[in-house]
XYZ file of C-alpha atoms in Angstrom:
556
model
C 18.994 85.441 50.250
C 19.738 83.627 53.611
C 23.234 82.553 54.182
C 25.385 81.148 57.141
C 28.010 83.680 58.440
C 29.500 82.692 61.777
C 31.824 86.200 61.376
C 33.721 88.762 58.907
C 35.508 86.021 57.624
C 33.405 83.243 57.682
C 31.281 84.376 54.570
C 29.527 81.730 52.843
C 29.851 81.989 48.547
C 26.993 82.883 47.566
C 26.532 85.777 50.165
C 29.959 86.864 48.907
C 29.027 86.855 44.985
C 25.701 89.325 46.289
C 27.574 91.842 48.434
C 30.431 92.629 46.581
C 28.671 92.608 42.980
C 30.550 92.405 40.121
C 33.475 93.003 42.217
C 36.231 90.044 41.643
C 36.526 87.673 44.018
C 39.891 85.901 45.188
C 40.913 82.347 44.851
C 40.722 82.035 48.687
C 37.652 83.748 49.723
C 35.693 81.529 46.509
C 37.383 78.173 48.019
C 36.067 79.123 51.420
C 33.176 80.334 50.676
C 32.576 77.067 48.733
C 33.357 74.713 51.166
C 30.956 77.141 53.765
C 28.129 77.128 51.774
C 28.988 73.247 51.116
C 28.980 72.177 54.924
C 25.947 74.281 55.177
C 23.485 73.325 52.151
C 20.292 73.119 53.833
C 19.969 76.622 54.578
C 19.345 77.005 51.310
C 16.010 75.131 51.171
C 13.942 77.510 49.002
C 16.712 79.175 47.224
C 18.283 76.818 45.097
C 17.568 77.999 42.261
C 18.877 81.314 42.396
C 22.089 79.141 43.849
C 21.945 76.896 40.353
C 21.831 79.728 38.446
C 25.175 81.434 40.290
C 26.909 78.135 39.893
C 25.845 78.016 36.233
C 26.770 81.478 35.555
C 30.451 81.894 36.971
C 31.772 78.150 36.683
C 30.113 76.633 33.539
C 28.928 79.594 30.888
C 31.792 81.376 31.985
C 35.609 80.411 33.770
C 35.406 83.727 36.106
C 35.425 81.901 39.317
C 36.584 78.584 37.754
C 40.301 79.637 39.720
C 41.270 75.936 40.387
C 40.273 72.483 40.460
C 39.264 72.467 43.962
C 36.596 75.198 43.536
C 34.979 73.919 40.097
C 34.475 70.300 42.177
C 32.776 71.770 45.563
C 30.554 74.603 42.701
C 29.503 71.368 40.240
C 29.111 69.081 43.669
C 26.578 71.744 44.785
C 25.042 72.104 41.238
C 24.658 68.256 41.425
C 22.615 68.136 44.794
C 20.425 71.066 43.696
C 19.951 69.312 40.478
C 17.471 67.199 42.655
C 15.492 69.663 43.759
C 12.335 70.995 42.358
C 12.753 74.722 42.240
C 16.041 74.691 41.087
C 15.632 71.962 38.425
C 14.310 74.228 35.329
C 18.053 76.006 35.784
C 19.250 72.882 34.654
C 17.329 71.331 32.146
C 17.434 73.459 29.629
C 19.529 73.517 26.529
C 22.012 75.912 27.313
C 22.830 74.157 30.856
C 23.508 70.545 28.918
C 25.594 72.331 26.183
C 27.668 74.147 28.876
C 28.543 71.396 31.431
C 28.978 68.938 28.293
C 31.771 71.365 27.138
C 32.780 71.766 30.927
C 33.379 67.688 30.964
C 35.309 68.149 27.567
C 37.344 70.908 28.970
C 38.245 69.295 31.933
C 39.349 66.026 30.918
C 39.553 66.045 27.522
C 40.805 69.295 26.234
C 42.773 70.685 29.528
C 46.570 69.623 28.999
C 48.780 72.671 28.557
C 45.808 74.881 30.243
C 47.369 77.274 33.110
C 45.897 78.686 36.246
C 46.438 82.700 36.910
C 49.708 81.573 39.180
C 51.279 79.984 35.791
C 50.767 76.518 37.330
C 49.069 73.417 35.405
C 46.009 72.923 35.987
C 44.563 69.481 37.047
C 40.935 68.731 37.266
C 39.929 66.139 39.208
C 37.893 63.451 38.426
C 35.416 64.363 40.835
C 34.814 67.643 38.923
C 33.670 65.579 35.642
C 31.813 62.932 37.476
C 29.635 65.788 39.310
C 29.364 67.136 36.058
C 28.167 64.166 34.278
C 25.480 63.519 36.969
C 24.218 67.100 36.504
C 23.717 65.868 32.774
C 22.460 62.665 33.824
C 19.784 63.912 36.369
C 18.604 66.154 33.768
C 18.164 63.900 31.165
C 16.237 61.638 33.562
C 13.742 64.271 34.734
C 13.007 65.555 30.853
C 12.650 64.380 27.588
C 13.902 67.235 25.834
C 17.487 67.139 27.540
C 17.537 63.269 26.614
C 16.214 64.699 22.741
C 19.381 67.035 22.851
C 21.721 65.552 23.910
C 21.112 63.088 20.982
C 20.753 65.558 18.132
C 23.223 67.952 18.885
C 26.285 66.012 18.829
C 26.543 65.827 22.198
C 26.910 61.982 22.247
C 30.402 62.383 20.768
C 31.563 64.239 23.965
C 30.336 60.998 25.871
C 31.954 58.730 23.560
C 35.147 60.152 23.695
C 35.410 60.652 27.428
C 34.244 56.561 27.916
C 37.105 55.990 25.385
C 39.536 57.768 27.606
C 38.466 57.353 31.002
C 37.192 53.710 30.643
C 38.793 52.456 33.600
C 37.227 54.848 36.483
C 34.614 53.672 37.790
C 32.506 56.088 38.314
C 33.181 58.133 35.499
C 32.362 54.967 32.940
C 29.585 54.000 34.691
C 28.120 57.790 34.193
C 29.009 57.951 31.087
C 26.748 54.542 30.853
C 24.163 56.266 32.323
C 23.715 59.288 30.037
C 24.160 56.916 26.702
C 21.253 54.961 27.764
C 19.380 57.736 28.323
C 19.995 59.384 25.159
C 19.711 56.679 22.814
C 16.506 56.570 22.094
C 15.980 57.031 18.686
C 16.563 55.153 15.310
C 18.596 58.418 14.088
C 20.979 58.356 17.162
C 22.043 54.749 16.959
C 22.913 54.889 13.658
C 24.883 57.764 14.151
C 26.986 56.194 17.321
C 27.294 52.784 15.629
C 28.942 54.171 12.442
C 30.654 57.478 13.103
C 31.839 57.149 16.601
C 31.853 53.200 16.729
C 30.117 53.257 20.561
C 29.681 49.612 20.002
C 33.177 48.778 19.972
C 34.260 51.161 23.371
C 31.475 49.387 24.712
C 32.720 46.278 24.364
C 36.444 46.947 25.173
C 34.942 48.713 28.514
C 33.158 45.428 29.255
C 35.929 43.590 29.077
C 38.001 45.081 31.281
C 35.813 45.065 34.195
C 34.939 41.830 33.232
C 38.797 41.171 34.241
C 38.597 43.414 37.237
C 35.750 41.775 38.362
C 37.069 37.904 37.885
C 40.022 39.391 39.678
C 38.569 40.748 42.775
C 39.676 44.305 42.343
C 37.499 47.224 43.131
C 35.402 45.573 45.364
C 35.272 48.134 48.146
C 34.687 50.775 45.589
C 31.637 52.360 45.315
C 30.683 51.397 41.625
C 32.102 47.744 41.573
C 32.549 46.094 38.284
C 29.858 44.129 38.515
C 27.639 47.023 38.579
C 29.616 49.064 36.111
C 29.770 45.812 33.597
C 25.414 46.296 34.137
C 25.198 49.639 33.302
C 27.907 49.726 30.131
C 25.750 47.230 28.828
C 22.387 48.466 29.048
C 23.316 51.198 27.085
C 24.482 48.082 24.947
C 21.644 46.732 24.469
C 19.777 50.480 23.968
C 22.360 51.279 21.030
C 21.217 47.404 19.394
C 17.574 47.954 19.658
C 17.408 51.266 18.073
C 20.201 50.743 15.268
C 18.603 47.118 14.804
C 14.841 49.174 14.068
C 16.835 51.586 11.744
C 18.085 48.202 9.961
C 15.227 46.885 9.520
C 12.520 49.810 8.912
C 15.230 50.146 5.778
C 13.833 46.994 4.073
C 10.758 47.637 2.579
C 7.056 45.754 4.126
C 7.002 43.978 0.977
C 10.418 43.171 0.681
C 10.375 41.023 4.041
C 10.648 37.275 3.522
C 8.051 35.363 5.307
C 10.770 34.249 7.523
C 11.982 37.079 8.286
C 14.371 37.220 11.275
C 14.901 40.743 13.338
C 18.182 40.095 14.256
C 21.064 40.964 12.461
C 22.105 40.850 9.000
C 25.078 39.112 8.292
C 26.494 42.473 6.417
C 25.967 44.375 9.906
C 27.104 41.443 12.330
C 30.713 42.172 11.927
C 29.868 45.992 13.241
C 29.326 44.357 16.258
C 31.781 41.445 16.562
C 33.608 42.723 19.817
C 31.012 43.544 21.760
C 29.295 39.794 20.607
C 32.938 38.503 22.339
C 32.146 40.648 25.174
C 28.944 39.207 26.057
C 29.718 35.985 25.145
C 32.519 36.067 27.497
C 30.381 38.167 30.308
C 27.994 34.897 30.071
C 31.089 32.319 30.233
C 33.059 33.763 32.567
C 30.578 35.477 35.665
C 29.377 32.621 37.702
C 25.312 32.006 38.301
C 24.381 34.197 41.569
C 22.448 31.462 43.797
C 21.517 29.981 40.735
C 20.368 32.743 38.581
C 22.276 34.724 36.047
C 24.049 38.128 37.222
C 22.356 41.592 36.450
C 25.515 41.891 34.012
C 24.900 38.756 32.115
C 20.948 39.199 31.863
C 21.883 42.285 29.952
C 24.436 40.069 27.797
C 21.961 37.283 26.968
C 19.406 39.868 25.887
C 21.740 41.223 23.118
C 23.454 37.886 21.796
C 20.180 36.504 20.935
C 19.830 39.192 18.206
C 23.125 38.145 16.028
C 23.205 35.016 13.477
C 25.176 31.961 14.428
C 25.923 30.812 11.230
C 27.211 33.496 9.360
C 29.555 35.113 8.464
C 32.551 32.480 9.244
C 34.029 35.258 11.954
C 30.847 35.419 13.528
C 30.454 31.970 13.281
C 33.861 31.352 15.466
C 33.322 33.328 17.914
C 29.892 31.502 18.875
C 31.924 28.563 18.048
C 35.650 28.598 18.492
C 37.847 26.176 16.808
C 39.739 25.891 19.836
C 36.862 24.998 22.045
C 33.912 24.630 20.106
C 31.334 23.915 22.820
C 32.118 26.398 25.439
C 29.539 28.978 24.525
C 26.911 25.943 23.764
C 27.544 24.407 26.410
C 27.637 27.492 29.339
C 23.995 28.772 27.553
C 22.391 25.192 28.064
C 23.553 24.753 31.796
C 22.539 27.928 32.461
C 19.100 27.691 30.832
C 19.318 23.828 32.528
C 19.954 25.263 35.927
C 17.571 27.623 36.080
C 14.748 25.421 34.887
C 15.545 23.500 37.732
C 15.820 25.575 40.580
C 12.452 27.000 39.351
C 10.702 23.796 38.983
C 11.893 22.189 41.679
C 11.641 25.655 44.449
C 7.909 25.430 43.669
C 7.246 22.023 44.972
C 8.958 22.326 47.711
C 7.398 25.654 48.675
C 3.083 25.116 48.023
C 3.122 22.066 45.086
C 0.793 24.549 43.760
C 0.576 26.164 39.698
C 0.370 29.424 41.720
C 4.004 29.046 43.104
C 5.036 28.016 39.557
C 3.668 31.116 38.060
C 5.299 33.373 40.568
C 8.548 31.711 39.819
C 7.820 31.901 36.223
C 7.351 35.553 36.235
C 10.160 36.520 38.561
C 12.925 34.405 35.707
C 11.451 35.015 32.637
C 13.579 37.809 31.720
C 16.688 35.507 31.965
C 15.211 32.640 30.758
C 13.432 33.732 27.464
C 16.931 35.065 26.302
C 19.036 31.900 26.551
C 15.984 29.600 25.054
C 16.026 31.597 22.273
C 20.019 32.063 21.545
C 19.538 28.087 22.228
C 16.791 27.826 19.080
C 18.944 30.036 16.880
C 21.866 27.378 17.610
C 20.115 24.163 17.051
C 18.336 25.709 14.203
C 21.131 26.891 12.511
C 24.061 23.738 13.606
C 23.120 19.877 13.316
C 25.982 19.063 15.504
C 24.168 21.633 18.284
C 20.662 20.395 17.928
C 22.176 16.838 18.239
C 24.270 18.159 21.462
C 21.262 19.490 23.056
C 18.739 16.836 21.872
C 20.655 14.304 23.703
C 21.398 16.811 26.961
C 18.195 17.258 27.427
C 16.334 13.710 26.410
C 19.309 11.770 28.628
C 17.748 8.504 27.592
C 15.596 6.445 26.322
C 11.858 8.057 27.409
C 9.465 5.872 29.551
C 6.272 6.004 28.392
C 4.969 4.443 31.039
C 4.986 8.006 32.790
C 3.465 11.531 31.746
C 6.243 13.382 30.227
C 5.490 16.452 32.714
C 6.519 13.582 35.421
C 9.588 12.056 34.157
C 13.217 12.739 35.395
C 15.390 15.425 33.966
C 14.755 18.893 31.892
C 12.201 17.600 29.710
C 9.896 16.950 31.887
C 10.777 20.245 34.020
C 10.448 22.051 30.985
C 6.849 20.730 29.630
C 6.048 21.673 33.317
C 6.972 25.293 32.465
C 5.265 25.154 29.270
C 2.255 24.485 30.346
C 1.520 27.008 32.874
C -1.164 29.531 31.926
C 0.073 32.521 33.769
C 4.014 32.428 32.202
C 3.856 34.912 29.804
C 5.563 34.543 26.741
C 7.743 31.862 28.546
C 5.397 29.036 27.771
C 4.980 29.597 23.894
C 9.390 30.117 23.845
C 9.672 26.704 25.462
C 7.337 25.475 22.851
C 9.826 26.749 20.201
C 12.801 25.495 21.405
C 11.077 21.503 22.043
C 9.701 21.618 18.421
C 13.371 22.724 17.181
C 14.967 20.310 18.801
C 13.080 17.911 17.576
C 13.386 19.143 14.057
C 10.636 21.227 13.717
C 8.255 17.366 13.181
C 4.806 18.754 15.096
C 3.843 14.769 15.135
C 7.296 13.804 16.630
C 6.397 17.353 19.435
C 3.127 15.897 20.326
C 3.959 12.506 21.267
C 7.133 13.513 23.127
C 5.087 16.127 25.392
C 1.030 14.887 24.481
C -1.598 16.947 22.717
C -3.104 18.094 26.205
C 0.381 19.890 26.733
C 0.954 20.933 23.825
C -2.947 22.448 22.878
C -2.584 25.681 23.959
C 0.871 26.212 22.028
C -0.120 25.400 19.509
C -3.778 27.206 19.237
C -1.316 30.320 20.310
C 0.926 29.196 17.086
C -1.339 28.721 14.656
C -0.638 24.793 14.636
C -2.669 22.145 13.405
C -3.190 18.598 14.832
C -2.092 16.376 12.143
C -5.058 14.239 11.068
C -3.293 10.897 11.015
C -1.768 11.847 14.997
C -4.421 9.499 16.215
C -3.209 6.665 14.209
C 0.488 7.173 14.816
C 1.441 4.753 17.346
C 4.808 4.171 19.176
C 5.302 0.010 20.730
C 7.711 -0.785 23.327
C 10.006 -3.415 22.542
C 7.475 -6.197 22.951
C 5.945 -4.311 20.237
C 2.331 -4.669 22.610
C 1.806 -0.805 23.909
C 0.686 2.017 22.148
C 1.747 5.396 22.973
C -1.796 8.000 23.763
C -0.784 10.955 22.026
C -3.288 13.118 24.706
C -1.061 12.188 26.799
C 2.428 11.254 26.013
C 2.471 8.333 27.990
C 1.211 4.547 27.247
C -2.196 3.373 26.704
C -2.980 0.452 29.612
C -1.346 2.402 32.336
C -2.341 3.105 35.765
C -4.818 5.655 34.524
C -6.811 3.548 32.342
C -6.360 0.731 34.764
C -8.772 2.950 37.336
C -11.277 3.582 34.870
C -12.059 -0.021 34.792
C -12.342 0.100 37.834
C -14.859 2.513 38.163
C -18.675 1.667 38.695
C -21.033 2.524 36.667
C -22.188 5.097 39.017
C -18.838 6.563 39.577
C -18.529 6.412 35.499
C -21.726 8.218 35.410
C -21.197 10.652 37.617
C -17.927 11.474 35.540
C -19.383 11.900 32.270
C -21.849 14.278 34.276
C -19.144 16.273 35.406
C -17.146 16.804 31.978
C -20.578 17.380 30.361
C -20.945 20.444 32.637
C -17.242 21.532 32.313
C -17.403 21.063 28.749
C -20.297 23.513 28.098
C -19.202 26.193 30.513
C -16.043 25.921 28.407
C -17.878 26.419 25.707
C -20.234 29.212 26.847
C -16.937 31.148 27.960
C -15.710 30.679 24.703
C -12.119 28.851 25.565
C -12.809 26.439 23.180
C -15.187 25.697 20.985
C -16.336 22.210 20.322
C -18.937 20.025 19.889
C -19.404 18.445 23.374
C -17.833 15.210 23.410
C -20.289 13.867 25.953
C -23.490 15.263 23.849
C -22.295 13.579 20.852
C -22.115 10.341 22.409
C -25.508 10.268 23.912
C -26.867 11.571 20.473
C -24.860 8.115 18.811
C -26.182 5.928 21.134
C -23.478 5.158 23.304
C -25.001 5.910 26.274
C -27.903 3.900 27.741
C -30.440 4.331 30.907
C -29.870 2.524 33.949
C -31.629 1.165 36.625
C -30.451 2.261 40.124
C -31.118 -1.192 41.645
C -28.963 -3.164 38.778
C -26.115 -0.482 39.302
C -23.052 -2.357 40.335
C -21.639 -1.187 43.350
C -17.656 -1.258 43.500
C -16.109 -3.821 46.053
């Protein structure tokens, strides 16, 4: 093996544990010959795994060079970077290797009070020792399934619980922890277990909320995992240990048990489970201010699991979404962000190209904080009368003027049709649509007039949604009772629109109808829609006629 020696005594650790055998070594020469080999790593490019396996076999299977604190740390710091490479991974992701530096972590800084080094003295481990530890774990479970399959069946997550309960407030430590829970919850089976014998949700939650208050404080900000990003990470693993125990809830309720209605969120006997961490991301959302106008990587991660709890019931659940002491301050903080965002979207597009292609790019980039808070917003208004009121009048300010299309009127609504309409936004487009027809009481007449058919069309092909028959009749008159509201178009009939048809010649009208002929059957041919051609059937009925090119009236 090659190895740096610079003289007798200047022996590097793993040269030492080959030339003398199974000869014992001293707590000296294994500190020194630690720290050697540490300062000198890259000679042994090629040989790590033979290194990994050393380190495993003398620090973590067994304690026989484990003499202090100080060794294990620079032996597990080594393990750690060799973790990373290729030809010394396969000493690490095996079964035996998880097991052993999972019991190492316990050992260390769970199980080690009253534990005595060969001088008599207490030992200490330092935190650095678990945390290099934990990453060995971590890296492993990363690179392959099977240590991410193990470490959930084997009872393995109870080690991680139990060291987040206790060392919660470093940093780095709770933030690996983090890590290697949202790596190993991955199945249905796991969840369930962490949720109801080791209650991970509520550690979770407590851990939240004290960085949550570090964070709001300042504090930790020159450390190297700052709140912020610890916050992120605790609840990911959150939002991991929802999904899967909310799938074990639910594939528990038999296909034809499921009410039409079903809702995938959850049941109001497992809500309460989860009450502290729903206070915890409620409060991440409240309290951690929009990052040039966008939510935070830690409240993202809180929006995506409070849409998955009822707002109604039961009455706990109910007051934390709405306090008695301040009923609207969840309500409220979820619209303005939602409100905000909408905005800067909208309105970043114009000003960049005025083109749907800017929109779309926005769109795309946001939709991941956006879709959450519309839909904790739909749950609200569709569950609260007071709420849907709230928000109906938040976002229609006043009275609407239908003498403009409702994509170009001032405020959200209008921002928000714009949204909706896009054809590259995803699932964005069709949430929108949900949260608009809830607010306005779930009345598909009352949706089409307040955003017009040609907005609403493909939401409601997408929905399954009829067009009422009688839409066409339905008319709307201002207070001179004289205008009729198009419901195509949301806006008045007699407007400036209208007013420059009439003013079209008849060539100008004829070379129109030419056009949407044309665009009409490619339409068709393509298959988006299929119709009889609007154009065709009026030349079949006669409305139509020839004319002559010299009695063509010319426009003035």
């Amino acid at each position: 093996m090659a190895h740096y020696s610079s003289g007798d005594d200047d022996v590097d650790y793993f040269s030492l544990v080959e030339t003398r055998g199974e000869t014992a070594l001293d707590g000296t020469e294994i500190e020194k010959g630690l720290a050697i080999a540490t300062n000198n790593i890259a000679q042994y490019t090629g040989q790590t795994s033979r290194c990994a396996s050393i380190i495993l076999q003398r620090f973590v299977y067994t304690d026989r060079d484990r003499c202090s604190p100080k060794a294990t740390s620079l032996a597990l710091a080594m393990l750690k970077t060799f973790s990373r490479q290729p030809d010394s991974i396969s000493e690490i992701i095996n079964e035996n290797a998880i097991h052993g530096l999972l019991k190492l972590v316990r050992r260390m800084c769970l199980d080690s009070e009253g534990e005595k080094s060969d001088a008599g003295e207490q030992k200490t481990y330092s935190t650095d020792a678990c945390n290099e530890a934990l990453t060995c774990v971590a890296n492993a479970m990363l690179l392959h399934s099977e240590c991410r399959t193990y470490v959930s069946e084997h009872h393995c997550l109870d080690v991680i619980a139990e060291l987040l309960r206790a060392k919660a407030e470093t940093p780095t430590t709770a933030f690996l922890c983090a890590r290697c829970l949202l790596l190993a919850l991955g199945t249905k089976k796991s969840a369930k277990y962490c949720v109801e014998q080791l209650q991970l949700q509520n550690i979770l939650a407590q851990t939240v909320e004290f960085y949550l208050h570090r964070e709001l404080a300042g504090d930790g900000l020159n450390e190297r995992f700052k709140p912020l990003l610890v916050m992120t990470e605790i609840l990911k693993a959150a939002m991991s240990l929802c999904t899967y125990y909310l799938r074990w809830i639910h594939s528990e309720v038999e296909l034809s048990d499921k009410p039409s209605n079903h809702d995938d969120g959850f049941p109001k006997e497992n809500a309460m489970e989860f009450a502290l961490l729903l206070r915890a991301c409620l409060d991440t959302l409240n309290e951690l201010p929009l990052i040039n106008d966008h939510l935070s990587a830690a409240a993202k991660q809180a929006g995506s699991i409070v849409m998955n709890f009822p707002t109604r019931y039961p009455e706990a659940i109910k007051e934390i979404w709405l306090p008695n002491d301040n009923m609207w301050r969840n309500v409220d903080t979820i619209y303005n962000h939602m409100a905000t965002i909408v905005s800067v979207i909208v309105d970043k597009s114009e000003d960049d190209l005025k083109t749907d292609t800017s929109l779309s790019n926005a769109v795309d980039k946001c939709q991941d904080e956006l879709t959450p808070l519309l839909l904790v917003l739909m749950r609200l208004i569709s569950e609260h009368a007071n709420v849907r009121e709230r928000i109906f009048h938040n976002v229609y300010t006043s009275e609407s003027d239908y003498n403009v299309l409702p994509e170009d009127r001032p405020g959200i609504s209008a921002k928000l049709v714009r949204l909706m309409r896009n054809p590259h936004g995803g699932m964005l487009p069709n949430v929108i649509g949900d949260f608009i027809l809830a607010l306005l009481g779930n009345d598909i007449k009352q949706f089409i007039m307040a955003i017009g058919y040609g907005n609403a069309a493909g939401y409601m092909l997408v929905r399954g949604i009829e067009i009422p028959q009688d839409i066409i009749h339905q008319v709307k008159s201002d207070v001179a009772g004289k205008s009729i509201v198009d419901p195509v178009t949301g806006r008045y009939i007699g407007t400036n629109s209208d007013r420059e048809l009439a003013e079209m010649t008849d060539e100008e009208k004829e070379r129109e109808a030419e056009r949407l002929f044309v665009l009409f059957e490619r339409l068709n041919k393509t298959g988006i829609i299929k119709v009889e051609n609007p154009v065709r059937v009026a030349a079949e009925n006669g409305r139509f006629k020839e004319m002559d090119d010299d009695t063509s009236n010319t426009k003035k």
